[in-house]
mmCIF file of C-alpha atoms in Angstrom:
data_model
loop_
_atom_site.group_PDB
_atom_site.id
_atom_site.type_symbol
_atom_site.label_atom_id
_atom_site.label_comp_id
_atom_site.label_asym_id
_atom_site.label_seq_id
_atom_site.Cartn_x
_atom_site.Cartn_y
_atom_site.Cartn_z
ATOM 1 C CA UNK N 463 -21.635 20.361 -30.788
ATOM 2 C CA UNK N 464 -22.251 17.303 -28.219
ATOM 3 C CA UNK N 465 -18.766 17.003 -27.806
ATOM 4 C CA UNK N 466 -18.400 20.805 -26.498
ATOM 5 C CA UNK N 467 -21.371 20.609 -24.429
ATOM 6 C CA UNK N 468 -20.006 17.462 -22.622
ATOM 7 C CA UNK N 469 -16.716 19.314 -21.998
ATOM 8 C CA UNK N 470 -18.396 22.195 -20.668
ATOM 9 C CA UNK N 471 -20.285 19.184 -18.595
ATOM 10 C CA UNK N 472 -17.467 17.059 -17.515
ATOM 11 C CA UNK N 473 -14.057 19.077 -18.522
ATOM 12 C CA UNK N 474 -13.214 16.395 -21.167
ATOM 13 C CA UNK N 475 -13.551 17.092 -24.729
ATOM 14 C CA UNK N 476 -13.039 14.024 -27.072
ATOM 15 C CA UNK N 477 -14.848 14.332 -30.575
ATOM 16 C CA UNK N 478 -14.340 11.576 -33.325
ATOM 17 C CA UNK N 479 -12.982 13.110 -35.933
ATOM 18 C CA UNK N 480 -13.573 11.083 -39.262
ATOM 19 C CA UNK N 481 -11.988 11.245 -42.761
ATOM 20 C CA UNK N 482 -15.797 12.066 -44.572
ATOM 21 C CA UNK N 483 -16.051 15.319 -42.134
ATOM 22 C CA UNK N 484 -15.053 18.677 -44.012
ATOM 23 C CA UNK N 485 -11.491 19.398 -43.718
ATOM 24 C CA UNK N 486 -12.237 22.941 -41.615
ATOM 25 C CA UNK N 487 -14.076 21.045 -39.306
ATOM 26 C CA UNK N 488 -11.598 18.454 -38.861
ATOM 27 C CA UNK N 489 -8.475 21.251 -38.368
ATOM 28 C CA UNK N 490 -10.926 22.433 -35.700
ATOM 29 C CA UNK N 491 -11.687 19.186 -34.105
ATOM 30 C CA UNK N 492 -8.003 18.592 -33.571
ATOM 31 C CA UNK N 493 -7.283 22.699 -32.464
ATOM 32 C CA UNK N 494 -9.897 22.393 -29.734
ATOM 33 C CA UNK N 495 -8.706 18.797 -28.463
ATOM 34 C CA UNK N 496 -5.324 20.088 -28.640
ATOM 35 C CA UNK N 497 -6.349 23.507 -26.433
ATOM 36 C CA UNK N 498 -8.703 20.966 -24.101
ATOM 37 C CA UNK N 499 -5.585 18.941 -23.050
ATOM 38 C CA UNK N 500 -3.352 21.659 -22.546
ATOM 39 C CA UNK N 501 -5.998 23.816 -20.077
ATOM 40 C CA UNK N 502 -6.845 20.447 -17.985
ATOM 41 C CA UNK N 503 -2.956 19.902 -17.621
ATOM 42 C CA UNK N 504 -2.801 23.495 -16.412
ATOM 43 C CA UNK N 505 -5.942 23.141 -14.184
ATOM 44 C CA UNK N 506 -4.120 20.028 -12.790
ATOM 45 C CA UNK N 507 -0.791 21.989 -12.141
ATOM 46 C CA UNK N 508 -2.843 25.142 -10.353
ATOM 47 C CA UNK N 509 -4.999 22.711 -8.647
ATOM 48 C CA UNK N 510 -1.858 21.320 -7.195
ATOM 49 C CA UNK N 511 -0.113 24.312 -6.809
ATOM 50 C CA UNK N 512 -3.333 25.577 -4.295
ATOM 51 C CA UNK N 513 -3.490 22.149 -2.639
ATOM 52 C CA UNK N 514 0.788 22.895 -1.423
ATOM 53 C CA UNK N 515 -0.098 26.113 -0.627
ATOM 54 C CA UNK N 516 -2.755 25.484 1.992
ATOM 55 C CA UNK N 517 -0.631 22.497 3.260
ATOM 56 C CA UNK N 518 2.035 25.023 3.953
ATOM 57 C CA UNK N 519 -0.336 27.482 5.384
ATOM 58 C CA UNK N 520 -1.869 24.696 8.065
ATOM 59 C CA UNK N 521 1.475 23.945 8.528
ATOM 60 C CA UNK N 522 2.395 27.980 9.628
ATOM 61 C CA UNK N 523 -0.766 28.604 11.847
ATOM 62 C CA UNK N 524 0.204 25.260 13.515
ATOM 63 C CA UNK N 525 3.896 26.147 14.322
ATOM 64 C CA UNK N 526 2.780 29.824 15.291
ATOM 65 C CA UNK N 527 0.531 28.157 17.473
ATOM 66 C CA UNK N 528 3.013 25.699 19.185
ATOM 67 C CA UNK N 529 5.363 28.617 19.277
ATOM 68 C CA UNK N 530 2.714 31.080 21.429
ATOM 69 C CA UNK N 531 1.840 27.895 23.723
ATOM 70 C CA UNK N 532 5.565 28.026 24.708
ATOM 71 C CA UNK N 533 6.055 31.532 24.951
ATOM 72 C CA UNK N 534 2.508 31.464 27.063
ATOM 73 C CA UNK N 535 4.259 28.768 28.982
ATOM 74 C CA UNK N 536 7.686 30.392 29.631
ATOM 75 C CA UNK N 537 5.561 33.560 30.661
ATOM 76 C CA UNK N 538 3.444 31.382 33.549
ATOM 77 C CA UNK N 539 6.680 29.964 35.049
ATOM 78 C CA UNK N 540 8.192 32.664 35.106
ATOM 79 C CA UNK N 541 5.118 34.715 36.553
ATOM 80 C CA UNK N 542 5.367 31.694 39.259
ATOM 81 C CA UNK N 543 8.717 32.670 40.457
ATOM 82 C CA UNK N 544 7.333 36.506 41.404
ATOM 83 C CA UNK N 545 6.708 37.009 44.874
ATOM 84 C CA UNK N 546 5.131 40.799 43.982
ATOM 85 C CA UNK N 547 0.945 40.560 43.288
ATOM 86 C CA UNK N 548 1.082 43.306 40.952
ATOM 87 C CA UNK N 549 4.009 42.305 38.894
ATOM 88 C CA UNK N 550 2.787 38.849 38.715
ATOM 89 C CA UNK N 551 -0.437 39.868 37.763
ATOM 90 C CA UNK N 552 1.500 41.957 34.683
ATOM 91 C CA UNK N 553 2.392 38.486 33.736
ATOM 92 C CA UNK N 554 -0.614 36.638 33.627
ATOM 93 C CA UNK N 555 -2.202 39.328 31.580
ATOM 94 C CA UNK N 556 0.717 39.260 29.319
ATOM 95 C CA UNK N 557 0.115 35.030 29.104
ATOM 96 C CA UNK N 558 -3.757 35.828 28.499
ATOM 97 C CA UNK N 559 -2.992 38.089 25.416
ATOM 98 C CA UNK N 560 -0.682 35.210 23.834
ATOM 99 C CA UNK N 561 -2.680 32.500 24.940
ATOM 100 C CA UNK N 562 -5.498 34.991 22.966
ATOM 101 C CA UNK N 563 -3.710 34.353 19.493
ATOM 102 C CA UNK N 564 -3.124 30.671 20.209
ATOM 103 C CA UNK N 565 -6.214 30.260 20.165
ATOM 104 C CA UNK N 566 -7.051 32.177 16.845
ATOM 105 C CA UNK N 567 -4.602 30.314 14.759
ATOM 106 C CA UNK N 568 -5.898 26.959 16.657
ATOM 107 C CA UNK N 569 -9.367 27.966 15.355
ATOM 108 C CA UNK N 570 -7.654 28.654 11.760
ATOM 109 C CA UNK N 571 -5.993 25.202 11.805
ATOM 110 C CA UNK N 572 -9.184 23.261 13.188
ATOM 111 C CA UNK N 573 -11.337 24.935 10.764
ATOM 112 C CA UNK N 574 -9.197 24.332 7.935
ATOM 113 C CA UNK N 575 -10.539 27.996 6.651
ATOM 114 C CA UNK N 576 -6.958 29.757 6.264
ATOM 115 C CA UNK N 577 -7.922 32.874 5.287
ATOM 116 C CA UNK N 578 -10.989 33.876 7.422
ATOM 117 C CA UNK N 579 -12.727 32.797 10.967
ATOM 118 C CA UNK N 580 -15.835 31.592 12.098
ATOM 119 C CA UNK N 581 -16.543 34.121 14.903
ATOM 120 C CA UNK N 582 -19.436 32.259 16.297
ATOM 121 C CA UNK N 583 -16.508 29.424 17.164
ATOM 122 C CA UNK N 584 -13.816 31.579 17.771
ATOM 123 C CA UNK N 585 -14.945 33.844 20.483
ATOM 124 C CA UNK N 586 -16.509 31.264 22.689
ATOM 125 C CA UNK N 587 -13.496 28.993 22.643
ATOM 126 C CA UNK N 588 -11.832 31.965 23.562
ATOM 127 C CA UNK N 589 -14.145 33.150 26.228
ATOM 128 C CA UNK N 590 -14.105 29.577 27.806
ATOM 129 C CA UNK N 591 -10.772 29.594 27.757
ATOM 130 C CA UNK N 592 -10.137 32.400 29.773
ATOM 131 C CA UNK N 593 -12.407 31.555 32.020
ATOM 132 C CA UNK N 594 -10.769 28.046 32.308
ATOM 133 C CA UNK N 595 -7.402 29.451 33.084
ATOM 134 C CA UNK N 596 -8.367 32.005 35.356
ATOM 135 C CA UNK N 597 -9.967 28.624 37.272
ATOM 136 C CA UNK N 598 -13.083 30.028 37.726
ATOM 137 C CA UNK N 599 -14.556 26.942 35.040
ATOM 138 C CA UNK N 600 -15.712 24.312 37.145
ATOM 139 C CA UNK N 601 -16.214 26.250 40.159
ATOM 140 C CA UNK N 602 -19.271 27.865 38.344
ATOM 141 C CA UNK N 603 -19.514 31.035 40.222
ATOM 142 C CA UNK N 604 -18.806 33.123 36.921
ATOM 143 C CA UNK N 605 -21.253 32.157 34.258
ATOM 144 C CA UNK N 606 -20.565 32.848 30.648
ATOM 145 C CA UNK N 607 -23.689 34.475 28.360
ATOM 146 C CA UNK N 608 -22.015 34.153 24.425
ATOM 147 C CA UNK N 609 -24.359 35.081 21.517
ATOM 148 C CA UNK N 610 -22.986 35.232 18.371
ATOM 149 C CA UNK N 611 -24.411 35.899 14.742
ATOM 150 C CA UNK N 612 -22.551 32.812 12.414
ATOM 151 C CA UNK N 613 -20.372 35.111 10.049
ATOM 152 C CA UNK N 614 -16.806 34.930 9.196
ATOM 153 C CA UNK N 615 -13.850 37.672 9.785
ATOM 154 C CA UNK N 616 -10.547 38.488 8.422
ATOM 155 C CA UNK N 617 -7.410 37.319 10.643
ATOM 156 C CA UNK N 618 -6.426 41.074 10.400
ATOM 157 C CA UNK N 619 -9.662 41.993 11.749
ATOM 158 C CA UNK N 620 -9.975 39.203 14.292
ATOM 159 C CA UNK N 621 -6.765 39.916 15.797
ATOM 160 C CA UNK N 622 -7.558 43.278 17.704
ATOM 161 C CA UNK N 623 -11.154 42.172 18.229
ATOM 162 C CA UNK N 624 -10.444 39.148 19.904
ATOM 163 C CA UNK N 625 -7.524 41.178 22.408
ATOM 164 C CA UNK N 626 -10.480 43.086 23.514
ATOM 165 C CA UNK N 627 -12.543 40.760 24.442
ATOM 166 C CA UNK N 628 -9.431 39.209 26.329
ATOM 167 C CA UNK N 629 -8.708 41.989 27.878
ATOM 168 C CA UNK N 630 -12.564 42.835 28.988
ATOM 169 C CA UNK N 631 -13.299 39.094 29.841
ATOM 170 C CA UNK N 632 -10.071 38.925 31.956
ATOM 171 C CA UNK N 633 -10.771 42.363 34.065
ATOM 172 C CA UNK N 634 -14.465 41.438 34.426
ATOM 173 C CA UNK N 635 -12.895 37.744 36.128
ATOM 174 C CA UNK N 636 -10.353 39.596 38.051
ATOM 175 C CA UNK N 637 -12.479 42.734 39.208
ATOM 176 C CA UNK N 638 -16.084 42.090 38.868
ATOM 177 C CA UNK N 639 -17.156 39.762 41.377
ATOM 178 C CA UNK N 640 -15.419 40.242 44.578
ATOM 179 C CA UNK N 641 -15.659 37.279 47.541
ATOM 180 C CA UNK N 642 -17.599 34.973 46.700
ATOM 181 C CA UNK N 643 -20.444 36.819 44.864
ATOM 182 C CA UNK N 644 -21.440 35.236 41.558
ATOM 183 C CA UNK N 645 -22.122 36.260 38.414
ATOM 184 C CA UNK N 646 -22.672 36.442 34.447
ATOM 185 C CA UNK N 647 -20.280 37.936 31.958
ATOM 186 C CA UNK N 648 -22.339 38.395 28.461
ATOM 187 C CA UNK N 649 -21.144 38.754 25.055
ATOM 188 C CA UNK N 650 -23.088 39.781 21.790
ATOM 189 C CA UNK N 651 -21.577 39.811 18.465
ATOM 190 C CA UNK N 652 -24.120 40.997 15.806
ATOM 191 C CA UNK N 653 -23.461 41.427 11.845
ATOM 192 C CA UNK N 654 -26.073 43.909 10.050
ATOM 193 C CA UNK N 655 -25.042 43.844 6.641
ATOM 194 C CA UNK N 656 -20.826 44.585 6.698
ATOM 195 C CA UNK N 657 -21.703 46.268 9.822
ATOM 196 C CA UNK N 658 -20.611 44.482 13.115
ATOM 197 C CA UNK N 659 -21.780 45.205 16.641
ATOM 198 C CA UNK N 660 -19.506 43.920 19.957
ATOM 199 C CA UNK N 661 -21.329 44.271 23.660
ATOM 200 C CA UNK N 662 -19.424 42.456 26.127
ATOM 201 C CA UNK N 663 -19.619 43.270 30.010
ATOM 202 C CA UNK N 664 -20.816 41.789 33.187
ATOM 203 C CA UNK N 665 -23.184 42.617 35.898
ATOM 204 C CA UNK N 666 -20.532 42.753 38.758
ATOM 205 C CA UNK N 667 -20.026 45.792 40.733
ATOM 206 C CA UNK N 668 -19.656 48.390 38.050
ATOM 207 C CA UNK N 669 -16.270 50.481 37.410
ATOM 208 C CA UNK N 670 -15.796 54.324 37.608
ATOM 209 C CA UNK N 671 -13.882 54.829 34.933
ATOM 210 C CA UNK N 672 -13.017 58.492 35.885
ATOM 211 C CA UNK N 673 -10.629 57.335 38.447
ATOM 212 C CA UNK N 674 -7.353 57.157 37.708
ATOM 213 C CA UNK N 675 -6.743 53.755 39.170
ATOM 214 C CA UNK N 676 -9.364 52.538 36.440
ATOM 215 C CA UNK N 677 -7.206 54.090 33.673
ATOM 216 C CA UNK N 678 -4.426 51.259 33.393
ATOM 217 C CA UNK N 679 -3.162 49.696 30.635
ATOM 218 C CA UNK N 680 -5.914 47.424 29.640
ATOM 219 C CA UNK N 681 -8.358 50.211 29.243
ATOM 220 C CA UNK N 682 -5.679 52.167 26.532
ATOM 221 C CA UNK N 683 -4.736 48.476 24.490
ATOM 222 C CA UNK N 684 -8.592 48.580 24.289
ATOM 223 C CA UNK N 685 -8.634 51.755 23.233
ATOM 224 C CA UNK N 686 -5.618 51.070 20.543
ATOM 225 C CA UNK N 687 -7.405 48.046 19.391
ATOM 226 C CA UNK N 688 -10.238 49.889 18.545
ATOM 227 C CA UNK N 689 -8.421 52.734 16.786
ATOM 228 C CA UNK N 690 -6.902 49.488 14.477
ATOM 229 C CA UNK N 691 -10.104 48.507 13.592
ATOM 230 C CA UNK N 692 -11.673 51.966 12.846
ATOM 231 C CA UNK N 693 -14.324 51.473 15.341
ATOM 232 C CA UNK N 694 -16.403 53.158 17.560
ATOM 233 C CA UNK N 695 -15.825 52.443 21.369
ATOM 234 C CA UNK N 696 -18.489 53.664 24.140
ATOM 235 C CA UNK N 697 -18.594 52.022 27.403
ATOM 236 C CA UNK N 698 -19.799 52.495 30.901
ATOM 237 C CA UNK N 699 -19.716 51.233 34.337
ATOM 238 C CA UNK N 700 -22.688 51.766 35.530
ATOM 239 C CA UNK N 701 -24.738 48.518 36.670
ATOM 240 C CA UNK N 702 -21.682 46.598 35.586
ATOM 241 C CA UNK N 703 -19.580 47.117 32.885
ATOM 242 C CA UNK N 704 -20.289 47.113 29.475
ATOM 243 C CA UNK N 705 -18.495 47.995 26.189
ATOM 244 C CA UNK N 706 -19.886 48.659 23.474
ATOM 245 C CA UNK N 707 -17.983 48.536 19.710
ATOM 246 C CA UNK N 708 -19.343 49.173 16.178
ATOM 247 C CA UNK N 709 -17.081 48.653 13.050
ATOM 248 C CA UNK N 710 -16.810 47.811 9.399
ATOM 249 C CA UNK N 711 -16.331 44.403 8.381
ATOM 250 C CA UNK N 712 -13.474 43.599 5.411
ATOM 251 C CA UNK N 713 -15.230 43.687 2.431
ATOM 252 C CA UNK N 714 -12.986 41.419 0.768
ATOM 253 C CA UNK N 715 -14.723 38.565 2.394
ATOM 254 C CA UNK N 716 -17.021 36.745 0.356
ATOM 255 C CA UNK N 717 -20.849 37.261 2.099
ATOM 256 C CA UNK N 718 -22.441 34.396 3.806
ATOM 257 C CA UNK N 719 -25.576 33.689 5.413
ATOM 258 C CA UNK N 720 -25.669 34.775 9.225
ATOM 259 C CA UNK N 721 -27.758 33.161 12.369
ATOM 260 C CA UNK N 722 -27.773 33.545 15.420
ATOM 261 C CA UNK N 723 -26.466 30.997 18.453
#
């Protein structure tokens, strides 16, 4: 009996058998060490076999990421070489959205958490970032308001979310605050049970989105992005734009405890 509670203890089960036990309980003695050694040299093998697997897995989100930096890259020189505005701009957008899932599988790397992100992390390394590139960082003209409830997310589920705030964060840069007129571009991401809330907008000068020049392409990936995740999408540009998102979070993720920052 002390020798089964200590394996259930410590994962090692040795019991000294002797010649004056009873015979059944000797034939079991042996039968349970035997059983013992054979699980903790199969608990050794799977424990390995886990330990390659996330090695390999680092080792994926790491190439992918060194692979979108590139493609980012290529994308940048090449916008360079475009005299047209428009076409140029096409470009940068098109680097923003890569440079977007660079930075997710950076985040999966760094966090050495293969299989889920920390969105509290996540989207403000991705809001500064856009703001950095767009060069509007040290300048300090744009501000950037990020609240965040600490929860994780499925990559699946990340993915789309995280274009949209690209895509919002970028127009908001590019749009928002014409001259030199400064202002704040605010983010909330709040979790209510496997329920998850997105507002993200500015106070710049507002956008009628009943004009047909304010139906591009940004405002239908948004609009895709939502239908991926099954969400809700209401937004207005009225005081500023905001966007507003509601959706479902992956129930396959295990629960964990969410604050705010």
């Amino acid at each position: 009996t002390y020798s089964v509670q200590k394996w259930q203890m410590e994962g090692v089960f040795d019991t000294h058998i002797t010649r004056s036990m009873p015979l059944e309980l000797q034939r079991l003695g042996q039968a349970f060490t035997r059983a013992t050694r054979r699980l903790s040299r199969h608990d050794a093998r799977l424990k390995k076999a886990v330990a390659h697997q996330q090695l390999l897995m680092k080792e994926i989100h790491h190439r992918v990421k060194n692979n979108l930096q590139i493609v980012a890259s290529l994308l940048n020189l090449q916008a360079n070489q475009i005299s047209h505005p428009e076409v140029r701009a096409e470009f940068a957008l098109a680097r923003d959205r890569i440079r977007a899932l660079s930075t997710l599988h950076r985040t999966l790397y760094a966090e050495d958490a293969l299989t889920s992100l920390n969105m509290a992390v996540f989207l403000r390394d991705l809001c500064e970032q856009t703001l950095d590139i767009a060069g509007e960082a040290q300048a300090g003209r744009i501000t950037l308001d990020i609240r965040s409830d600490n929860f994780w997310m499925d990559p699946d589920q990340a993915v789309p979310l995280a274009l949209i705030v690209t895509e919002v964060v970028t127009n908001s840069i590019k749009y928002a605050f014409p001259g030199d007129r400064p202002g704040t571009i605010h983010m909330a991401l709040r979790r209510d049970g496997n329920l998850v809330t997105l507002q993200i907008g500015d106070d710049g000068v507002g956008c009628d989105f009943q004009q047909p020049a304010s139906q591009g392409i940004g405002l239908k990936l948004i609009h895709g992005f939502a239908r991926q995740l099954k969400a809700t999408l209401t937004y207005t540009g009225e005081r500023g734009v905001r966007f507003t998102l509601v959706m479902r979070l992956d129930e396959r993720l295990p629960d964990t405890q969410t604050h705010s920052e």
